[in-house]
Short mmCIF file of C-alpha atoms and ligand atoms in Angstrom, two decimals:
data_model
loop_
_atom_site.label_atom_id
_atom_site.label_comp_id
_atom_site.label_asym_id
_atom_site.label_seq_id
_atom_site.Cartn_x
_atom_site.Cartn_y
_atom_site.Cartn_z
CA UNK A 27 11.79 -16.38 -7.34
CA UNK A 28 12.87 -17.32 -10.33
CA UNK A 29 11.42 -20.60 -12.02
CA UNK A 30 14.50 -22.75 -12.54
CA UNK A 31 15.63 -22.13 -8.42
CA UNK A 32 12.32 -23.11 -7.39
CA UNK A 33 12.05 -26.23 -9.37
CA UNK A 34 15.94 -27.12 -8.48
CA UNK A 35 14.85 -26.22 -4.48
CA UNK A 36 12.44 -29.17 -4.33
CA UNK A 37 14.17 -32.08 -2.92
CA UNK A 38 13.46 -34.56 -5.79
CA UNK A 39 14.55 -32.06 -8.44
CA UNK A 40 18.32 -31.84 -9.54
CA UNK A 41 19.64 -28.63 -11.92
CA UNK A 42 19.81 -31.22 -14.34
CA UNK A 43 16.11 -32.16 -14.24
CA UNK A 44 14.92 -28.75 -13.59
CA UNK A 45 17.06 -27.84 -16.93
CA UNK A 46 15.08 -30.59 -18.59
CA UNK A 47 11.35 -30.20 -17.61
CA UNK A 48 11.44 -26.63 -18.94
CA UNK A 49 13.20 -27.48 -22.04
CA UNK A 50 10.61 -30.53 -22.73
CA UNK A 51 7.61 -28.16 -21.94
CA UNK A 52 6.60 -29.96 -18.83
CA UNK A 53 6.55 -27.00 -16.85
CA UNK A 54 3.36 -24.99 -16.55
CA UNK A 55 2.76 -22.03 -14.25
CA UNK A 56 -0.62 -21.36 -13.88
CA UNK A 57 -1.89 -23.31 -16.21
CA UNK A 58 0.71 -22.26 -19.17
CA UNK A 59 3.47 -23.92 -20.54
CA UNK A 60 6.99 -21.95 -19.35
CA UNK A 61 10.27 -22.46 -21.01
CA UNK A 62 12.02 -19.68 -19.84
CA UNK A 63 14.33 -20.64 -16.58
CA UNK A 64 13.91 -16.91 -15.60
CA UNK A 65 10.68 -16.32 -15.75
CA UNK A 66 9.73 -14.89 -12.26
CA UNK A 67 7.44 -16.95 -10.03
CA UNK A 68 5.28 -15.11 -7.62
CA UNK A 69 4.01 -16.38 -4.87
CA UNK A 70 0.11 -16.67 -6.01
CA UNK A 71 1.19 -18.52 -9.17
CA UNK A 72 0.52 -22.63 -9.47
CA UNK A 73 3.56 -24.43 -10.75
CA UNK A 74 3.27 -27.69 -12.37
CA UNK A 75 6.30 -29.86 -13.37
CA UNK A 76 5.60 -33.00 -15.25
CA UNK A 77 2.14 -33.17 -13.62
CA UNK A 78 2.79 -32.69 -10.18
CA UNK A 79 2.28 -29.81 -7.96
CA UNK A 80 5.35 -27.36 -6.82
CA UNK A 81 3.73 -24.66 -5.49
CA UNK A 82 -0.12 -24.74 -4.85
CA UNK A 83 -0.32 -20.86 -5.18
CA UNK A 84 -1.92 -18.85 -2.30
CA UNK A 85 -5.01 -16.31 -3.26
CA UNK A 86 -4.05 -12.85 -3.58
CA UNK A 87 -6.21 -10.79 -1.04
CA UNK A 88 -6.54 -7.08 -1.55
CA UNK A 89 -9.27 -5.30 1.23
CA UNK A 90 -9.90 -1.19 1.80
CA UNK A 91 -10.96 -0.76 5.43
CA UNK A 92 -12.23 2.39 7.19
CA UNK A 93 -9.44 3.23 9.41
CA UNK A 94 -11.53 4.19 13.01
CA UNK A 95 -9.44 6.77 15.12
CA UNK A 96 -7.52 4.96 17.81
CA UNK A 97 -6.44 2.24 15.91
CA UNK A 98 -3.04 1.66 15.07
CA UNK A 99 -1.48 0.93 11.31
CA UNK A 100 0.72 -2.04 12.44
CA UNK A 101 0.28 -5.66 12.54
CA UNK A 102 0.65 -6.51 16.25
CA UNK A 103 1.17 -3.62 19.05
CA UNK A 104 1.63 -4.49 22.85
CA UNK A 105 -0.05 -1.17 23.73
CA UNK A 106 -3.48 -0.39 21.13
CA UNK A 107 -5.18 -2.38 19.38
CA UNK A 108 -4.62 -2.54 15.25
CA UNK A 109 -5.96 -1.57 12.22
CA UNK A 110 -6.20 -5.71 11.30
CA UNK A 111 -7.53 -6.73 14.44
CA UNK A 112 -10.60 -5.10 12.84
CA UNK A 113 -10.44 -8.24 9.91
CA UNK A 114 -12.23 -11.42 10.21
CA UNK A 115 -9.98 -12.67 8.22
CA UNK A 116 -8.79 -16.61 9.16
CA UNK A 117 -5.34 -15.59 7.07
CA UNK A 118 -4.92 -12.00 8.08
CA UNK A 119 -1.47 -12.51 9.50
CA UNK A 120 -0.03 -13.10 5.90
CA UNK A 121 -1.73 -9.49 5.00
CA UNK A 122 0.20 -6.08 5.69
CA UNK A 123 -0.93 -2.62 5.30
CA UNK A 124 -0.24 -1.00 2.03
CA UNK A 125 0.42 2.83 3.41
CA UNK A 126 0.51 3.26 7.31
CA UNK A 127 -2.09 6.03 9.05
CA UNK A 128 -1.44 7.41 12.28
CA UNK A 129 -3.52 6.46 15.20
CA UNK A 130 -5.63 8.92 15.49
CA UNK A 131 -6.04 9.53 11.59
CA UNK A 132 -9.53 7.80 9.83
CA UNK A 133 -10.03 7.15 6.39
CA UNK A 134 -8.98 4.47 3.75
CA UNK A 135 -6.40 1.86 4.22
CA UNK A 136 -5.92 -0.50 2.01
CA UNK A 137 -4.71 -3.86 3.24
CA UNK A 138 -2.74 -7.34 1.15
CA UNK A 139 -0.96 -10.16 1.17
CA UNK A 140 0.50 -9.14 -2.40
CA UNK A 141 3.75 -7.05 -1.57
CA UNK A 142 4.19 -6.54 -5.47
CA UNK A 143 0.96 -4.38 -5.61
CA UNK A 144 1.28 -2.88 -2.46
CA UNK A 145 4.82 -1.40 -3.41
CA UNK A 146 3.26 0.01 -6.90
CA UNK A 147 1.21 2.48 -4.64
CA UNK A 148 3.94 3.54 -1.34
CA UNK A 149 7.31 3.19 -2.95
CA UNK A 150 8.80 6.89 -1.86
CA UNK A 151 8.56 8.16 -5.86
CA UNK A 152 5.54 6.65 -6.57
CA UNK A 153 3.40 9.48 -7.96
CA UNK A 154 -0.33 8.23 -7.28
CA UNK A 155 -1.79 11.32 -5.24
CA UNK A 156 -2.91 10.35 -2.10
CA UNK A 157 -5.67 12.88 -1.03
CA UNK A 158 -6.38 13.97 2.51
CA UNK A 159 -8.66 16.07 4.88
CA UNK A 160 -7.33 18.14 6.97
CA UNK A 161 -9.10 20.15 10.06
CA UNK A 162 -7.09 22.12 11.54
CA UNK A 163 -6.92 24.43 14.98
CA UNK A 164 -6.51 28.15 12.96
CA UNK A 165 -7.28 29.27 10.55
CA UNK A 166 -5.70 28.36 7.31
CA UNK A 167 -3.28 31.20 5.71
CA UNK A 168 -4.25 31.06 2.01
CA UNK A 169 -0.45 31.79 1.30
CA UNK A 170 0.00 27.76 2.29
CA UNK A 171 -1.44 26.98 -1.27
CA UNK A 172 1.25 28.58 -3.11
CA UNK A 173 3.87 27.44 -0.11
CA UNK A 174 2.73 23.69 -0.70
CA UNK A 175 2.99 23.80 -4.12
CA UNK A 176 6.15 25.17 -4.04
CA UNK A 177 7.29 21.89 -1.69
CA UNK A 178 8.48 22.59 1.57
CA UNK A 179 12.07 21.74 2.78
CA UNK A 180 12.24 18.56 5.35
CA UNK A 181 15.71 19.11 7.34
CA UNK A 182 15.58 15.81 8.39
CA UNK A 183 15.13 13.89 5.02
CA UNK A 184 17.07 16.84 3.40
CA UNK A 185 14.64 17.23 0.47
CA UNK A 186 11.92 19.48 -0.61
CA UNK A 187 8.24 17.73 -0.58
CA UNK A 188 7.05 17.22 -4.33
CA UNK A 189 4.63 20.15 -5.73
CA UNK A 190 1.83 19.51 -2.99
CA UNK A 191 -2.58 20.71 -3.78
CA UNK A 192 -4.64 22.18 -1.55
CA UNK A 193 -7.72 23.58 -1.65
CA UNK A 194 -8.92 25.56 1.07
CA UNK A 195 -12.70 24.02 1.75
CA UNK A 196 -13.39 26.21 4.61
CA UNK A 197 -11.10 28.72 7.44
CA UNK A 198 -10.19 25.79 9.32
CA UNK A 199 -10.44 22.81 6.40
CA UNK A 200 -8.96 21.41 3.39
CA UNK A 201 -7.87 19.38 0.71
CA UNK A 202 -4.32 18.03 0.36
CA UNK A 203 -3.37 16.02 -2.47
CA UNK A 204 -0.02 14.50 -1.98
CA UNK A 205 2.67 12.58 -4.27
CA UNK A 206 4.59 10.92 -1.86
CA UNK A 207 4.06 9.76 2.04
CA UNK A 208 7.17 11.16 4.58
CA UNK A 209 6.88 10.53 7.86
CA UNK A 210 3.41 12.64 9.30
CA UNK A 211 3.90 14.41 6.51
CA UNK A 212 0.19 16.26 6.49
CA UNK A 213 0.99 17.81 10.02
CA UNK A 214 4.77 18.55 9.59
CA UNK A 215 3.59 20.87 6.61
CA UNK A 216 0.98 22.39 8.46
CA UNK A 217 3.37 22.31 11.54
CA UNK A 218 5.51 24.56 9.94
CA UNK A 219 2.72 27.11 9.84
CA UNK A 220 2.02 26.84 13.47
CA UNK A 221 -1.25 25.23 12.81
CA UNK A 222 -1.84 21.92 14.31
CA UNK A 223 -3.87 19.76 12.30
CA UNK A 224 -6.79 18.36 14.72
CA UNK A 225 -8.47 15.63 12.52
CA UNK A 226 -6.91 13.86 9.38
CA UNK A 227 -9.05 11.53 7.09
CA UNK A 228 -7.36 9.84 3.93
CA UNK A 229 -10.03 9.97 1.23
CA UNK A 230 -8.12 8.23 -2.08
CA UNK A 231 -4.85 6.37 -2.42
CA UNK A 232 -4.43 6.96 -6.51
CA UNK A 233 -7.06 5.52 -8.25
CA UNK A 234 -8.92 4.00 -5.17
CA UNK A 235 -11.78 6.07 -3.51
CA UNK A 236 -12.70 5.02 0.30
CA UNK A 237 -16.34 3.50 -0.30
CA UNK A 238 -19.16 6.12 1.43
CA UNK A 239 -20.75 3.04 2.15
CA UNK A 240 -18.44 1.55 4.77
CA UNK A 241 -18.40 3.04 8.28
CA UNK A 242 -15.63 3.50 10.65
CA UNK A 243 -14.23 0.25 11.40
CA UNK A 244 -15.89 -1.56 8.32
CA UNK A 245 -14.17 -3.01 5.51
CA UNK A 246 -14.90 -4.92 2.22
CA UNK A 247 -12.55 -6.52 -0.25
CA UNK A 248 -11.52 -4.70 -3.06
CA UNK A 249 -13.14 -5.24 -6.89
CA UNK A 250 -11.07 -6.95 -10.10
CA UNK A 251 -11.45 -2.85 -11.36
CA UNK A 252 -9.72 -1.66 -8.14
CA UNK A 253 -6.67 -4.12 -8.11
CA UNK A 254 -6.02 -3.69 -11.58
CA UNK A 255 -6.21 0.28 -11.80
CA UNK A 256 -3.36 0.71 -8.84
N1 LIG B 302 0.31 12.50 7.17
C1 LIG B 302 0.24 12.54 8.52
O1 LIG B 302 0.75 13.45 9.16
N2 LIG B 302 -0.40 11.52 9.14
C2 LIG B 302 -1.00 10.48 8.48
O2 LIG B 302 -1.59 9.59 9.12
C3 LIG B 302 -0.92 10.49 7.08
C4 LIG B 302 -0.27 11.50 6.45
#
């Protein structure tokens, strides 16, 4: 929000004074004197006016969990339980999942209360690869290398999936490196070659590699180096 709306929103606070306060300097925001009435205030940042608090400023929380099959990527589900059930976390109802898995796909999940961040790695062009896994129930045609990195066309987003990598690890396994996230977008391109993918396991979101040291089910917050490379 910007900084002259929130300081005119609190009840004691006309335009008028919120006008004033930044043009005296009485206005810090995190510590820092702000002048500018359009500076944008997030939601972790402290804002002083004249001394007194106007926002205390949450704590941003950024966590990568191990994403056990059978767990679904939602926040509440009547039905299964979810992937932040799995947090003992007293405020993990403020955090959301940055990039949904299916339910029976494992691997790294990152998890926030910091929308801003989270939108920097899932907006639909945002180009950090997100590598995958794949097993699947035949054999792999090598042809799907060139096919994926061609892009395939989705009918029902009418576009053609962005230049795609895969490297075949095995007949029945590989590597998919992907620069976007449709909608089950690992088995639709494998669905189109008849071959069902049978287990899916999300390695790296961009920059951030799932830990070897955490287990299905286990999860650690994320390092100062991890937040600020996404
Ligand atoms: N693509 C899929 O099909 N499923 C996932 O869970 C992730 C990517």
């Amino acid at each position: 929000m910007r900084l002259d709306r929130l300081l005119a929103n609190q009840p004691h606070l006309s335009r008028q004074d919120a006008r004033l306060l930044l043009a005296r300097g009485q206005v810090r925001v995190d510590g820092q004197v702000v002048r500018d009435a359009a500076h944008e205030v997030r939601a972790f940042a402290r804002v002083e006016a004249d001394g007194l608090p106007i926002q205390s400023g949450c704590t941003a929380r950024y966590f990568m969990l191990h994403k056990p099959a059978g767990y679904v990527s939602a926040t509440r589900d009547p039905q299964h339980p979810t992937v932040l059930d799995l947090l003992e976390e007293s405020d993990r109802a403020d955090l959301h999942i940055a990039g949904r898995l299916d339910g029976n796909t494992t691997g790294l999940l990152l998890v926030t209360n910091d929308g801003r961040w989270s939108r920097r790695l899932t907006q639909p062009d945002s180009q950090l690869g997100k590598v995958y896994r794949v097993d699947t129930a035949h054999d792999i045609d090598p042809a799907c290398v060139e096919h994926f990195a061609a892009g395939l066309y989705f009918r029902f987003e009418n576009l053609i999936t962005r230049p795609a990598r895969l490297e075949l690890l095995g007949p029945r396994q590989a590597r998919l490196t992907l620069h976007e996230g449709r909608y089950h977008q690992v088995k639709r391109m494998f669905g189109r070659f008849r071959n069902p993918v049978t287990a899916l396991h999300r390695e790296r979101m961009g920059p951030i590699v799932l830990d070897p040291a955490l287990g299905p089910g286990q999860y650690r917050a994320l390092t100062i180096e991890e937040i600020a490379s996404v």
